[in-house]
Every structure is written in structure tokens, then in C-alpha cells.
Coordinates of C-alpha atoms and ligand atoms in Angstrom, one line a residue:
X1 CA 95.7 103.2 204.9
X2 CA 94.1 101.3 208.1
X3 CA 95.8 103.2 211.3
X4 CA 94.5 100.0 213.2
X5 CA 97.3 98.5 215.4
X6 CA 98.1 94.7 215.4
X7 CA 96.2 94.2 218.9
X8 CA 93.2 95.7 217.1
X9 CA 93.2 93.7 213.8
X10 CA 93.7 90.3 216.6
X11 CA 90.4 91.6 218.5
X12 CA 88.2 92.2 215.0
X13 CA 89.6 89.2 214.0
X14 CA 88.1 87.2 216.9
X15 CA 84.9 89.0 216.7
X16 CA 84.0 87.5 212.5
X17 CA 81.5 85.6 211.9
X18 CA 82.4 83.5 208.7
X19 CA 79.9 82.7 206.6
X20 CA 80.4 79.4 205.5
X21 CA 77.3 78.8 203.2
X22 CA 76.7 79.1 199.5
X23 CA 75.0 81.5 198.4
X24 CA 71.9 80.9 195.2
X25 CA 69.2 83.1 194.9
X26 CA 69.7 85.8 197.3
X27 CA 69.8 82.9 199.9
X28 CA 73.2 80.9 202.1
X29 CA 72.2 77.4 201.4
X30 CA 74.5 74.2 202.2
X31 CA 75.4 72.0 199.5
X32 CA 72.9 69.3 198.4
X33 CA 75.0 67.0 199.4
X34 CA 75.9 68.2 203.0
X35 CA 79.6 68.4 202.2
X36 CA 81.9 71.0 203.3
X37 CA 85.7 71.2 203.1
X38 CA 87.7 73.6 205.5
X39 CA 88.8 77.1 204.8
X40 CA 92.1 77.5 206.6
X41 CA 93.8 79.8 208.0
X42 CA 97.5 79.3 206.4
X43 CA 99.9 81.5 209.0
X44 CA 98.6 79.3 211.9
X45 CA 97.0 76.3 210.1
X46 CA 93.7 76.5 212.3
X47 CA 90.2 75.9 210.7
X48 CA 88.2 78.9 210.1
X49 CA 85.2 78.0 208.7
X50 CA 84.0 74.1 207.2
X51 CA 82.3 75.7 203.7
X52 CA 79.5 74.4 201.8
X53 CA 81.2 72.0 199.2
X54 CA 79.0 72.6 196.1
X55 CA 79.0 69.7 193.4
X56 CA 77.0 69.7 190.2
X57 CA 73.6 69.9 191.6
X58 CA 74.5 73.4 193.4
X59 CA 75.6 74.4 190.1
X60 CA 72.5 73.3 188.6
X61 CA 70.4 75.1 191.0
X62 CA 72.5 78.4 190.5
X63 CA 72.6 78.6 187.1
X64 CA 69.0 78.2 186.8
X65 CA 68.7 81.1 189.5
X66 CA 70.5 83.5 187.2
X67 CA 68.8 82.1 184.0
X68 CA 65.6 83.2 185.8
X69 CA 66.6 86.7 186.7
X70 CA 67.8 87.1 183.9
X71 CA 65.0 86.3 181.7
X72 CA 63.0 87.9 184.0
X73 CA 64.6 90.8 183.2
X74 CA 64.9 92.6 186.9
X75 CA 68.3 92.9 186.7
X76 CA 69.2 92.8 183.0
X77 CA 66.5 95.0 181.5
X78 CA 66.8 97.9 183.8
X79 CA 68.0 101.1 182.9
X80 CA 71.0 101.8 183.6
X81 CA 70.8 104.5 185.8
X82 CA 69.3 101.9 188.0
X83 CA 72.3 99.5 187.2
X84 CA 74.4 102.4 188.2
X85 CA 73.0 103.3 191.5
X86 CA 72.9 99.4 192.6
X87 CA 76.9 99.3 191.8
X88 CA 77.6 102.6 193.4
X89 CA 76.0 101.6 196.8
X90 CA 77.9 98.3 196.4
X91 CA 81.0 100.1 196.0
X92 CA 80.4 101.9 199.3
X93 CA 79.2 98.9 201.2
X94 CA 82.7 97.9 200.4
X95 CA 84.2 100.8 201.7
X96 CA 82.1 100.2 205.2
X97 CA 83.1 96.9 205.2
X98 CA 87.0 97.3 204.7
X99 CA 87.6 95.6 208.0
X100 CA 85.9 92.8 207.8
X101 CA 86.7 92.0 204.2
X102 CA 90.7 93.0 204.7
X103 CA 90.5 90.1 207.5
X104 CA 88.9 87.9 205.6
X105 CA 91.3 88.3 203.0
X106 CA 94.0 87.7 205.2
X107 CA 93.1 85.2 207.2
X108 CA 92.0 83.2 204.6
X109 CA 94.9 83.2 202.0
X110 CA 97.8 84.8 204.6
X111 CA 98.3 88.0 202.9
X112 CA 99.4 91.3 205.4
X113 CA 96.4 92.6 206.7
X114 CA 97.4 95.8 205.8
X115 CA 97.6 95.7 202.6
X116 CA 94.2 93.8 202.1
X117 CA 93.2 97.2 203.6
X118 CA 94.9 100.0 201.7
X119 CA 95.0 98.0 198.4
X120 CA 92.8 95.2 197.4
X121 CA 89.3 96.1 199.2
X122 CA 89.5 99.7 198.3
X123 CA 90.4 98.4 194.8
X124 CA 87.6 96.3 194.5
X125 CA 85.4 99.9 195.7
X126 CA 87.2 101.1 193.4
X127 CA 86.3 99.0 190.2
X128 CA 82.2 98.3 191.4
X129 CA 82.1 102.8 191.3
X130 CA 84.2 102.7 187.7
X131 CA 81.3 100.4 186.4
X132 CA 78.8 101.8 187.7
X133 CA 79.6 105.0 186.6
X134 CA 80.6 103.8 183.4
X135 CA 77.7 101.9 182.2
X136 CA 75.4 104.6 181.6
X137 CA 78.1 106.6 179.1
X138 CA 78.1 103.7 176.3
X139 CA 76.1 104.5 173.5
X140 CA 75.2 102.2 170.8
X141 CA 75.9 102.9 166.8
X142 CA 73.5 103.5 164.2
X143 CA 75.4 102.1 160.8
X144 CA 76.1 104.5 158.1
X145 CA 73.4 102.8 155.9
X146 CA 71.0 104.8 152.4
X147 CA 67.9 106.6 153.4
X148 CA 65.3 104.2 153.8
X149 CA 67.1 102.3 156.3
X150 CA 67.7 102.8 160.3
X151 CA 70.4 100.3 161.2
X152 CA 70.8 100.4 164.9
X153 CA 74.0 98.1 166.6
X154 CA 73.6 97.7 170.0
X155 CA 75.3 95.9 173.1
X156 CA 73.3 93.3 174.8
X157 CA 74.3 91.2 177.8
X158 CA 75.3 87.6 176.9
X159 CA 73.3 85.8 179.9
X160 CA 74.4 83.5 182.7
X161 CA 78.4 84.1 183.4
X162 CA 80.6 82.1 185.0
X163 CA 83.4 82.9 187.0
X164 CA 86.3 80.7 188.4
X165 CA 88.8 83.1 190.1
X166 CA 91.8 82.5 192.1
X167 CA 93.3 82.8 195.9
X168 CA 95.9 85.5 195.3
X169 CA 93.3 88.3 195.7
X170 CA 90.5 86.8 196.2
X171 CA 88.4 89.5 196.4
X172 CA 89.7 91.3 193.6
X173 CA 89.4 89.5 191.1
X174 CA 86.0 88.1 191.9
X175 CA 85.4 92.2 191.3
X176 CA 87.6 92.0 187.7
X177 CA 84.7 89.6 186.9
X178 CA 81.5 90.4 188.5
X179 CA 81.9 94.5 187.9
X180 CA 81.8 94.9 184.7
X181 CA 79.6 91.5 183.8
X182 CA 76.8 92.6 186.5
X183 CA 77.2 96.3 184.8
X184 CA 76.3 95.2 181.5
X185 CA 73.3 93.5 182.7
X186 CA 74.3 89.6 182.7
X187 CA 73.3 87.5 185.8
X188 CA 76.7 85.8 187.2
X189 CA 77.5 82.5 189.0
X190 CA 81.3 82.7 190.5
X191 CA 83.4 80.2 192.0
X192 CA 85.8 81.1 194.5
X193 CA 89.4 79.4 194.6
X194 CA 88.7 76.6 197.5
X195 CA 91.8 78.3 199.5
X196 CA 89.3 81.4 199.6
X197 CA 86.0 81.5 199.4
X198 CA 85.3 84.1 202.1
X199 CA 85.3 87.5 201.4
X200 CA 83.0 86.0 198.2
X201 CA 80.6 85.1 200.2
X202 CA 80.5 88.5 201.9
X203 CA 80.7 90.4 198.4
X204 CA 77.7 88.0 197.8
X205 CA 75.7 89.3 200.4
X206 CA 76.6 93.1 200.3
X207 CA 75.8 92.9 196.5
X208 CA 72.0 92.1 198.0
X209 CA 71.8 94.6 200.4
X210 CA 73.0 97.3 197.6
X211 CA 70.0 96.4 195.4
X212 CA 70.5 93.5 193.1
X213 CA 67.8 91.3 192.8
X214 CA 67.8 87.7 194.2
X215 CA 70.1 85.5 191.7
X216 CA 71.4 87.7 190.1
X217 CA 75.1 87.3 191.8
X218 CA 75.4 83.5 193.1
X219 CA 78.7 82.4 195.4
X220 CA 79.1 78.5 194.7
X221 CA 82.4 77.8 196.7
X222 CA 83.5 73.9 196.0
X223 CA 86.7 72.2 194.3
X224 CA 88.2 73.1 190.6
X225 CA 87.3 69.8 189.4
X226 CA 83.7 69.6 190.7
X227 CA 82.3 72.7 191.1
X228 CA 84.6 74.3 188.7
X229 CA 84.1 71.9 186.4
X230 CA 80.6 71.5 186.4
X231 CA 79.8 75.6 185.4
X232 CA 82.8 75.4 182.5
X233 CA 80.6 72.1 181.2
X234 CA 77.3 73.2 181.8
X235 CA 74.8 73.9 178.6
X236 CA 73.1 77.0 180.3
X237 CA 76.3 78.7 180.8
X238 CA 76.6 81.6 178.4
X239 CA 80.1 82.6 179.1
X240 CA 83.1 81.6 181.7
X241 CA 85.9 83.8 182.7
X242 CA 88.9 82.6 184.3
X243 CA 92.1 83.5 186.2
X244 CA 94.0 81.0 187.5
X245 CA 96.8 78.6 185.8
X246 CA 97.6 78.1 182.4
X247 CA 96.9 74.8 182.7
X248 CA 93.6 74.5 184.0
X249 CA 92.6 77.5 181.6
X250 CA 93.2 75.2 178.8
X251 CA 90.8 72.7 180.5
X252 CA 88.3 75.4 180.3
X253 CA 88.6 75.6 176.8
X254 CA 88.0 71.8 176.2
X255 CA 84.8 72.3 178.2
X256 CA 83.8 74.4 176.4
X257 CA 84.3 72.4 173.3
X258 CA 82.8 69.5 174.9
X259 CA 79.3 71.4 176.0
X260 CA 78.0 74.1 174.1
X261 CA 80.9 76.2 173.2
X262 CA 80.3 79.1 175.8
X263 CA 82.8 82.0 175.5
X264 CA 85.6 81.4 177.3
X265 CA 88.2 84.6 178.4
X266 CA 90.9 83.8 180.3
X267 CA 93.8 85.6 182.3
X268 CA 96.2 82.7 183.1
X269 CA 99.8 82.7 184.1
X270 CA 103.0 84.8 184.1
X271 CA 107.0 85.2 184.0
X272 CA 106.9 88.8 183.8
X273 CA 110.6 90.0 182.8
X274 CA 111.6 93.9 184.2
X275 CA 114.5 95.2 182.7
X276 CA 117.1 97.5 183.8
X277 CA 119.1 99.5 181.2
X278 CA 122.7 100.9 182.4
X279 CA 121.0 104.3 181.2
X280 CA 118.7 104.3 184.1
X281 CA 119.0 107.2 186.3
X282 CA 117.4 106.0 189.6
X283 CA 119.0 102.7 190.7
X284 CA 117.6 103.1 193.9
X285 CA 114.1 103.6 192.6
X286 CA 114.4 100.8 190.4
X287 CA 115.6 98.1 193.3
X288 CA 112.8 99.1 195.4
X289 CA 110.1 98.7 192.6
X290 CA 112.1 95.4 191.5
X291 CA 111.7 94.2 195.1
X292 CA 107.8 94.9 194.9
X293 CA 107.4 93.6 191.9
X294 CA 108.4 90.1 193.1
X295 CA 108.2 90.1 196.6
X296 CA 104.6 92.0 197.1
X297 CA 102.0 89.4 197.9
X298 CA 104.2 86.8 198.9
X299 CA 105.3 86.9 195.2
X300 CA 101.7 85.4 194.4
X301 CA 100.8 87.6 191.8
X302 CA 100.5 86.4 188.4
X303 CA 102.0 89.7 186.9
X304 CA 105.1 89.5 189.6
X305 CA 108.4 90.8 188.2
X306 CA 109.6 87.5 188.6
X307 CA 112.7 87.6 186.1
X308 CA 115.2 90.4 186.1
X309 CA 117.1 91.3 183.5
X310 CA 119.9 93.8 184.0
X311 CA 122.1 95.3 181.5
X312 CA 125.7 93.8 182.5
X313 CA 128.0 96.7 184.0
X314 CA 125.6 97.6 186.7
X315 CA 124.3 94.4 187.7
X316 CA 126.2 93.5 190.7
X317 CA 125.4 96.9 191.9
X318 CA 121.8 96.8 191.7
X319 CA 121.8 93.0 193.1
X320 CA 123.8 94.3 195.8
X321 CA 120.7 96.7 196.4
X322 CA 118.1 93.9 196.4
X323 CA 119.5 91.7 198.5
X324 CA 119.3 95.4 201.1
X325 CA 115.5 95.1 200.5
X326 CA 115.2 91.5 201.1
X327 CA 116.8 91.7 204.3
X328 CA 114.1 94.2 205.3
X329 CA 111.3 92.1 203.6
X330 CA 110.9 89.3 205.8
X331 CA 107.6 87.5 206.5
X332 CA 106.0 88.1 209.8
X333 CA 102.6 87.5 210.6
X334 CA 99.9 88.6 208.8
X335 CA 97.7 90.8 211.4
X336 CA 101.1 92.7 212.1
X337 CA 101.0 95.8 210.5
X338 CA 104.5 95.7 210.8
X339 CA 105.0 93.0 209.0
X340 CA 106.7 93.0 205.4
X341 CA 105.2 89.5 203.7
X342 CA 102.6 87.3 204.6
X343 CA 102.2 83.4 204.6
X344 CA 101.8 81.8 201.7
X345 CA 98.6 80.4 200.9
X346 CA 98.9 77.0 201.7
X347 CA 101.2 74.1 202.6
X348 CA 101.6 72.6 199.0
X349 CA 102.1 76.0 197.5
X350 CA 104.8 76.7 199.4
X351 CA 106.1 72.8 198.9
X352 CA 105.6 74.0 195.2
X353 CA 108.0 77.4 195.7
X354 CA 110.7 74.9 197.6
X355 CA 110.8 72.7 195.2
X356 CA 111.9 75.7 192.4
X357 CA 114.0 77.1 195.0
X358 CA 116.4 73.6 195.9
X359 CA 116.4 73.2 192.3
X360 CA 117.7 76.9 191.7
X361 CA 120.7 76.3 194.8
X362 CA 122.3 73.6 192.0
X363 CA 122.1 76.3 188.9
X364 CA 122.0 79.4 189.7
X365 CA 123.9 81.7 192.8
X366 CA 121.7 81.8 195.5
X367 CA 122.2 85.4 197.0
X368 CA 118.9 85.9 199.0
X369 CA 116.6 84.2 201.2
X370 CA 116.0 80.4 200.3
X371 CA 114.1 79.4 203.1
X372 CA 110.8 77.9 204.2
X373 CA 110.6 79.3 207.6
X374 CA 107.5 79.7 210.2
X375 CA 106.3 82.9 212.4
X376 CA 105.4 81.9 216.0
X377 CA 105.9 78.5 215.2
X378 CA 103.4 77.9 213.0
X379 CA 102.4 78.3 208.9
X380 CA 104.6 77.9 205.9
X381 CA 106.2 81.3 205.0
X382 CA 109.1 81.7 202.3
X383 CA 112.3 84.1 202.4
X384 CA 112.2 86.5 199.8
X385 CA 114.8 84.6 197.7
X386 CA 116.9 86.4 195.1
X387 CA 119.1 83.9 192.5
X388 CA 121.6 85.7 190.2
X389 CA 123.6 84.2 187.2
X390 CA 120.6 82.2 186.1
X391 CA 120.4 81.4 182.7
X392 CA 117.4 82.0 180.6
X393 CA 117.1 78.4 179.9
X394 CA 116.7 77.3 184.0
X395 CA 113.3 76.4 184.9
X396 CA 113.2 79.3 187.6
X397 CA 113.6 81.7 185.0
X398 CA 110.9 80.3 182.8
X399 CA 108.4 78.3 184.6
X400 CA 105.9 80.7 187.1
X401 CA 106.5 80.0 191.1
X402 CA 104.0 81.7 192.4
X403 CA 106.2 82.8 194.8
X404 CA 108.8 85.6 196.6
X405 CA 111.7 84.0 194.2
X406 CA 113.3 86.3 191.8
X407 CA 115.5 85.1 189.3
X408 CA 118.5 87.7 187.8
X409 CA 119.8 87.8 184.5
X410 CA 122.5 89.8 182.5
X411 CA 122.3 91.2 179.1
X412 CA 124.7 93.1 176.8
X413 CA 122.6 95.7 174.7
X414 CA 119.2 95.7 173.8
X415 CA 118.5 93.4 170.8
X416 CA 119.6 90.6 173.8
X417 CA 117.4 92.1 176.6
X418 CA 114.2 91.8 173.9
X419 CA 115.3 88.6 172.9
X420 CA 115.6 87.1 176.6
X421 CA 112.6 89.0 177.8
X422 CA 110.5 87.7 175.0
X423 CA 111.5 83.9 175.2
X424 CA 108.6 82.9 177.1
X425 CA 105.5 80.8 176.6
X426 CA 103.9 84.0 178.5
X427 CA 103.3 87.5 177.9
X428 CA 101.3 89.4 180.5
X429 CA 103.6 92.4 181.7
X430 CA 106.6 93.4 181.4
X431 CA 108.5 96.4 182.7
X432 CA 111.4 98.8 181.8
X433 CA 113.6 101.0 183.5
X434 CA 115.3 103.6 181.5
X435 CA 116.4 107.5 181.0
X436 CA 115.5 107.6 177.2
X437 CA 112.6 108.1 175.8
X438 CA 113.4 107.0 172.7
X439 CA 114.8 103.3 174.3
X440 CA 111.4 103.6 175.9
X441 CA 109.4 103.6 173.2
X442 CA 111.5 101.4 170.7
X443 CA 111.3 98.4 173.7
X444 CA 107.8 98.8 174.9
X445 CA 106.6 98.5 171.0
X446 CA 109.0 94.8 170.8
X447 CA 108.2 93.5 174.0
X448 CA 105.1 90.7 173.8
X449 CA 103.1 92.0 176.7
X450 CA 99.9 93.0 177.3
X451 CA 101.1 95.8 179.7
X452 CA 104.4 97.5 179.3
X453 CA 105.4 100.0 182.7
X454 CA 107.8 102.0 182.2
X455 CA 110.1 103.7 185.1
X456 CA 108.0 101.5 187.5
X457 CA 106.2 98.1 187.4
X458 CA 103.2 96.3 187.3
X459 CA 101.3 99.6 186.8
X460 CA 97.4 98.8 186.1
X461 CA 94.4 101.0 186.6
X462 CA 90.2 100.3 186.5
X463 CA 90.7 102.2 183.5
X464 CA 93.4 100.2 181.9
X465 CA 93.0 97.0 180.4
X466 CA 94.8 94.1 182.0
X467 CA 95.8 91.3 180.2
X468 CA 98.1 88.6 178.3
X469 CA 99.7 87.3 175.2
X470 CA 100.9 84.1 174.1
X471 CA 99.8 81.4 177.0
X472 CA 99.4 84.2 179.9
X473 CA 95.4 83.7 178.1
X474 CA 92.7 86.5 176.4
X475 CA 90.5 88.8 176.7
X476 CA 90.8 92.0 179.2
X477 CA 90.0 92.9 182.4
X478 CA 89.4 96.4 183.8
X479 CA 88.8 99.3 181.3
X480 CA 85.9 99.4 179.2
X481 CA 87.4 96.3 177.0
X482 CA 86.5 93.9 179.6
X483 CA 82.7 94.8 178.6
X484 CA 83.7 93.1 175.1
X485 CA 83.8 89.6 176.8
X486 CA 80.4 90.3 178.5
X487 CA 78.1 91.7 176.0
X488 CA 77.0 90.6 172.3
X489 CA 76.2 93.2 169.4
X490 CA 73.0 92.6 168.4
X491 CA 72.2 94.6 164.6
X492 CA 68.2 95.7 164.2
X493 CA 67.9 96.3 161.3
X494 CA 64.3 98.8 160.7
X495 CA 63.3 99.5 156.8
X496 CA 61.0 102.6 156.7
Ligands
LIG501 P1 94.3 76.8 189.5 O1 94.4 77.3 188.1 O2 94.2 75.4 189.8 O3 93.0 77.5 190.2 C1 92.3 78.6 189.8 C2 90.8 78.3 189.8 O4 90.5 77.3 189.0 C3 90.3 77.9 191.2 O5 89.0 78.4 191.5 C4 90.3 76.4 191.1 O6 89.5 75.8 192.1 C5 89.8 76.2 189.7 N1 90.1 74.9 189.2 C6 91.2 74.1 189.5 N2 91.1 73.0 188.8 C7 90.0 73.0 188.0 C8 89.4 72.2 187.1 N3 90.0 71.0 186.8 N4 88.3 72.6 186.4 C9 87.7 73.8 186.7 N5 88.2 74.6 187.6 C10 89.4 74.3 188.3 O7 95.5 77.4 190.4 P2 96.1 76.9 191.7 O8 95.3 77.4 192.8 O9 96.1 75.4 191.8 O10 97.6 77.4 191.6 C11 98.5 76.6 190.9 C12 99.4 77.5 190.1 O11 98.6 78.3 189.2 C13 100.1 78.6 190.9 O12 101.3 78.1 191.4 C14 100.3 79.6 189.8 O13 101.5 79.3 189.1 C15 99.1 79.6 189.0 N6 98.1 80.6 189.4 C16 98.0 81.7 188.6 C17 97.1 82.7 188.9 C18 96.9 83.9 188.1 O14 96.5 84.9 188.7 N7 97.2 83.9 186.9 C19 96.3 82.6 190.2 C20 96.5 81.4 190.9 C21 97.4 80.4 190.5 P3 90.1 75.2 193.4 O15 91.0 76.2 193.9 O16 88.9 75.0 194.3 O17 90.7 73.9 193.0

């Protein structure tokens, strides 16, 4: 954890220089077209940086920079003890950076600064070191085949990936990509979310200093439907991972359709329910996960235990707890390491959280929060809102907010808390809080989620994979599963 205080973070964050370029072929370059579009700042609304606005020709140029290194092999046919050392210096870069890159962070999307420091850089560290020191452990197979025959089943890199990632760790998930896709030897062009392209850009530059050859890692900031578009359409693209909505990650599948049927893994939305069994022995515990797991990140977390479902005779109790926590989890602003919740990452987002939360004042029993408020005047910060008596049918309880709104539900036994907890066009994570084992067990094994946390929420490591069923997408991150979506087996097959 940063000890910096909030007059400290205020004078490094005066001191940044933003890069504000893309970044193809180990060089910052501005778009061809000399458009930029402006990376701001959402707890005071002031421009940080106008960024290089990169269209289809910046696309063009990067893919062919990665098609080069990689069929030049400098990257992708090294060993990987070299691969290894590259990743592990990256990782510490990181860690040498943490300042700059947890202000970035924060002043580019409005999360606390604090928690950019003690959780999503280090994270990202974290993930670049698990690679690297991963990568040189995987052994091929050699197929049980007759005498006569050596049958050897290897894992090859697929190419030129592309990434399109999100604003709600920005950082982060570039990493969830570029980790394990760099570590199997691919040659990646990513796309930052236009709301945060910063700390990319960075990561871009670090990656260079660590070691990896000139286009091998190429930052194209720009819009979804230009820049984004352009990679998940282009014929030199050999595969394209995604986080984002569940929406646009059904576009990327059409592209893909539409050009030349490049893999496509995605990680899209969520309505992650937690439950809370009567038999649970630490209600306290429980309350102050459940509050974490929505309000953390503003609630902008597309694993955020955004439905709670608690088993009827102690539900007022434990709503009487949350509504404690809310009161103690109000936003303040972001460089304050005192602060509790951060702004959220734009204007229309939080327009897009209002408009669930005035809906949810005419169904459900507002008991929390409820309102879009400002710190110093300035930015668009919601309360941590809490609705209870929601029924599982009410568009806050089903449709993802992106935001600090939780909705509460009751249930009577468990057959109705799998039943509600499963009606969902997502599956990504779900949580459960109980004193059996057995209950444990018997729920995590019904539940359609591609993480079940038990006694706590949202728990994920590098060495787990991360997730969904249903419409929350396919494919894993983290763990060595996510290598799946970046490598081909290739069979040689050697008669002697
Ligand atoms: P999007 O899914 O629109 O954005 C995610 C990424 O996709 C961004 O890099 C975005 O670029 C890009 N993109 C957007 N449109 C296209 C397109 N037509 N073709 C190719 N790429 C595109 O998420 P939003 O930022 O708009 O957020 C909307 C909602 O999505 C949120 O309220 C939340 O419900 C969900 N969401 C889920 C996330 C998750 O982690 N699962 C993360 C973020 C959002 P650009 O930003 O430049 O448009």
C-alpha cells in the first residue's frame, strides 16, 4: 500500500507527462489523419491529454508491424528463457513505475488513487512475473503412437493478436491480454477503451525498454467503431480478445464472420448474484464483502456482486448492515487517500447508472444512496445505492449497471436461491456465504458461473482462470488456460 498523502499524489500528479501518441513499431506516432480526441479527467472534467485518434490506416500500419516481427521471428522464435527474462523485467518496470501508472489510472477513469496503487498496478506486476515465469515450464506431448513413428504435438503462437479492452481497469486488463499472448510468442496490437488509453501507452513503452523488440506490442488508442472495428475486420488479424459489453462482443463475432474468421475470445458482461444463507456464521464479514463486491470501483466491475440474494429471516438484518457501510462509502475525490469511491468514468456512464437508479425508486425500496452528486463542485460521482424488495424480474436486478447500485432479493430455501441466482442471460461469478460445507459444495456445483467464491467474493488469482458462461462470453483469462486462446497445436508427425 502507497503511504503517499493526498498533497503528494496532487504534486506527482502535476508533474506527468501524458503521452498522447500512438505507439507502432517501437515508435509514438500521430494518427495518419492528424485526429485526436480528448482523454478526460472525469472527477474535474478537465482535458488531460488530446490522443492520437487512430482510424483504419493506423491499424493497417500496426498490424503489419507485428506481422513483421513476427515473421521475423525476434520475438516469437526465441527461447523462452529469453521470453522469460523480457516479461520479468517488464514486471519490475511496473513495480518502478507504480506512481505514475496508479495516476494515470486515476486520473484517467476516476478510480481512488489508492487503490490503482495497492491493487491494479501491482496486479498487472503481478500477471507479466506469472507469465514469464510460466512460459518456460510448458512442455509439449509426444502422442502415444507404434514404433516407427515419433509423433510430437506442440504449441505454437497464433500470430498477430488483437486486443480491445475496457476503462474499468485499464491497465489490468490490457495485462489479462498482452501477458500471456506476448509469453507465448504472438506479436499483439491492443486497443485501449477511448475513456483510457494512458497507462497503455505507458505499458507500451516500458514493454520496450524491458526488451521486446520494436512491433512486437503496438498501442492504437481511437474509437470502438473505427479503430476497434477496423482490427476485429482486418484479414491479417490472427486472433482478437475482448472485454467490454455483451453487446459489442457479439459485434466482434460478426466481424469475424465477415473477414477471415479470426478467433475471437471474449469476457463480456455480468449480474453476478452473492448469496447469503441464514446458516452463515459471520454476518458482519459477509456485509462488508457484499459492500465490496458492489461498491469497489465505483461498482464498475464486470464481476460486481451486483444482485444480493438473502435467505428471508435474516435479511432485514444484514440490509440493516449494508446500508452502515454505505454511509461510510461515500465518493470523494480520487487523489484522496481517504477517500472511499471514486468518479465514475464519465458523464454518460453515470447518466447510464441514473437512469437504472430513477427507474429502481418506482419498483423497488430505495434504502441507500440514490444520488448523482459532485466532489468540489465538479465530476459526476454516484451514492453507493442499495434497493431492497426487488424482484427478480426488475431490470436492476437483471440488466448490468455498471455501477455502485446493489439490488436485494429474498429467498426461502435453496432450490429458490439457485433458481433466482441462475435466471440470468450471464454467468461470470457468483458467490456464497455459508457454514456448511456440504451447502457449499451442493450450490457451487448448480450455480452457472465461471467462478464460484465461497465465504468471500469475487476471489480471482493469476493462477485462476477468470471467465463466463452463458452471454458473460468465452474463453479464460489468467491461469495457464488463457494460453489456449493464444497458441495453436501444431502435430509433426516424423516416420523413422
Ligand atoms: P464497450 O463494450 O462499448 O467498450 C469496450 C471496448 O470495445 C472499448 O475499447 C471500446 O472502444 C470498444 N468498442 C466499442 N464499440 C465498438 C465497436 N462497434 N467495434 C469495436 N470495438 C468497439 O463498453 P462501454 O465502454 O461502452 O460500456 C458500456 C457498458 O458495457 C457498461 O455500462 C457495462 O455494462 C459494459 N462493460 C463491461 C465491461 C466488462 O468488463 N465486462 C467493461 C466495460 C463496460 P471505445 O471505448 O473507444 O468506444
Amino acid at each position: 500500500m502507497s503511504e503517499l498523502s493526498h498533497k503528494d499524489w496532487i504534486g506527482k500528479a502535476s508533474a506527468i507527462r501524458f503521452r498522447d501518441k500512438a505507439f507502432i513499431d517501437g515508435k509514438m506516432v500521430a494518427a495518419r489523419s492528424g485526429r485526436t480526441f480528448a482523454s478526460v479527467n472525469p472527477a474535474t472534467g478537465e482535458v488531460l491529454a488530446e490522443v492520437a485518434s487512430c482510424g483504419e490506416e493506423d491499424i493497417d500500419l500496426a498490424v503489419a508491424a507485428a506481422r513483421r516481427s513476427f515473421n521475423t521471428g525476434v520475438w516469437s522464435r526465441t527461447s523462452s528463457a529469453h521470453r522469460k527474462e523480457v516479461l520479468l523485467r517488464l514486471a519490475q518496470l511496473l513495480r518502478e513505475n507504480l506512481h505514475e501508472l496508479a495516476l494515470l489510472e486515476s486520473l484517467d477513469m476516476g478510480k481512488l488513487v489508492r487503490d490503482a496503487a495497492a491493487v491494479d498496478v501491482p496486479g498487472s506486476a503481478a500477471i507479466f512475473q506469472w507469465y514469464g515465469e510460466a512460459i518456460d515450464k510448458i512442455y509439449g506431448e509426444v502422442a502415444p503412437t507404434g514404433e516407427g513413428d515419433l509423433v510430437l504435438v506442440r504449441r505454437e503462437p497464433l500470430g498477430v493478436v488483437g486486443a480491445v479492452v475496457p476503462w474499468n481497469f485499464p491497465l489490468d486488463m490490457a495485462t489479462w491480454k498482452c501477458a500471456p499472448a506476448l509469453a507465448a510468442g504472438n506479436s499483439v496490437v491492443l486497443k485501449p477503451a477511448e475513456q483510457s488509453p494512458l497507462s497503455a501507452l505507458l505499458l507500451a513503452e516500458l514493454a520496450m525498454e524491458a526488451g521486446l523488440p520494436a512491433g512486437v506490442l503496438n498501442v492504437v488508442p481511437g474509437l470502438g467503431e473505427t479503430a476497434g472495428q477496423a482490427l476485429g475486420r482486418h484479414m491479417d488479424v490472427d486472433c482478437l480478445a475482448f472485454t467490454g459489453s455483451t453487446a459489442v462482443g457479439k459485434m466482434f463475432l460478426q466481424y469475424s464472420g465477415q473477414s477471415n474468421m479470426k478467433q475471437v475470445w471474449l469476457e463480456t458482461g455480468g449480474k453476478s448474484p452473492n448469496l447469503i444463507f441464514a446458516d452463515c456464521g459471520d454476518l458482519d464479514a459477509a456485509a462488508d464483502m457484499a459492500a465490496f463486491g458492489i461498491f469497489f470501483n465505483q461498482g464498475e466491475v464486470c464481476s460486481a456482486n451486483s444482485r444480493l440474494l438473502v435467505q428471508r429471516g435474516i435479511k432485514d438484518a444484514l440490509v440493516e448492515k449494508l446500508v452502515q457501510r454505505a454511509a461510510v462509502t461515500q465518493p470523494g475525490d480520487p487523489l484522496d487517500p481517504a477517500s472511499k469511491m471514486g468518479a465514475m468514468v464519465d458523464s454518460r456512464q453515470a447518466a447510464n447508472v441514473m437512469r437504472f437508479v430513477e427507474a429502481g425508486k418506482k419498483t423497488a425500496r430505495l434504502v441507500a444512496g440514490g444520488d448523482l452528486v459532485t466532489v468540489n463542485g465538479r465530476g459526476s460521482f454516484v451514492q453507493p445505492t442499495i434497493f431492497d424488495d426487488v424482484a427478480p424480474a426488475d431490470p436492476i436486478a437483471r440488466d448490468e449497471i455498471f455501477g455502485p447500485v446493489l439490488s436485494v432479493i429474498a429467498f426461502d430455501d435453496e432450490a429458490d436461491a439457485i433458481r433466482i441466482a441462475n435466471d440470468s442471460p450471464y454467468g461470470l461469478a457468483a458467490s456464497l456465504w455459508t457454514d456448511s460445507l456440504s451447502r457449499a459444495h451442493r450450490i457451487a456445483g448448480r450455480l452457472h458461473a465461471g467462478t464460484v467464491s465461497v465465504n468471500t467474493v469475487d476471489a480471482l488469482s493469476p493462477m485462476t482462470p477468470f471467465g463466463g458462461f452463458k452471454q458473460s462470453g468465452f474463453g479464460r483469462d489468467l491461469s495457464l488456460h488463457a494460453l489456449d486462446k493464444y497458441t495453436a497445436l501444431k502435430t509433426t508427425w516424423i516416420k523413422y
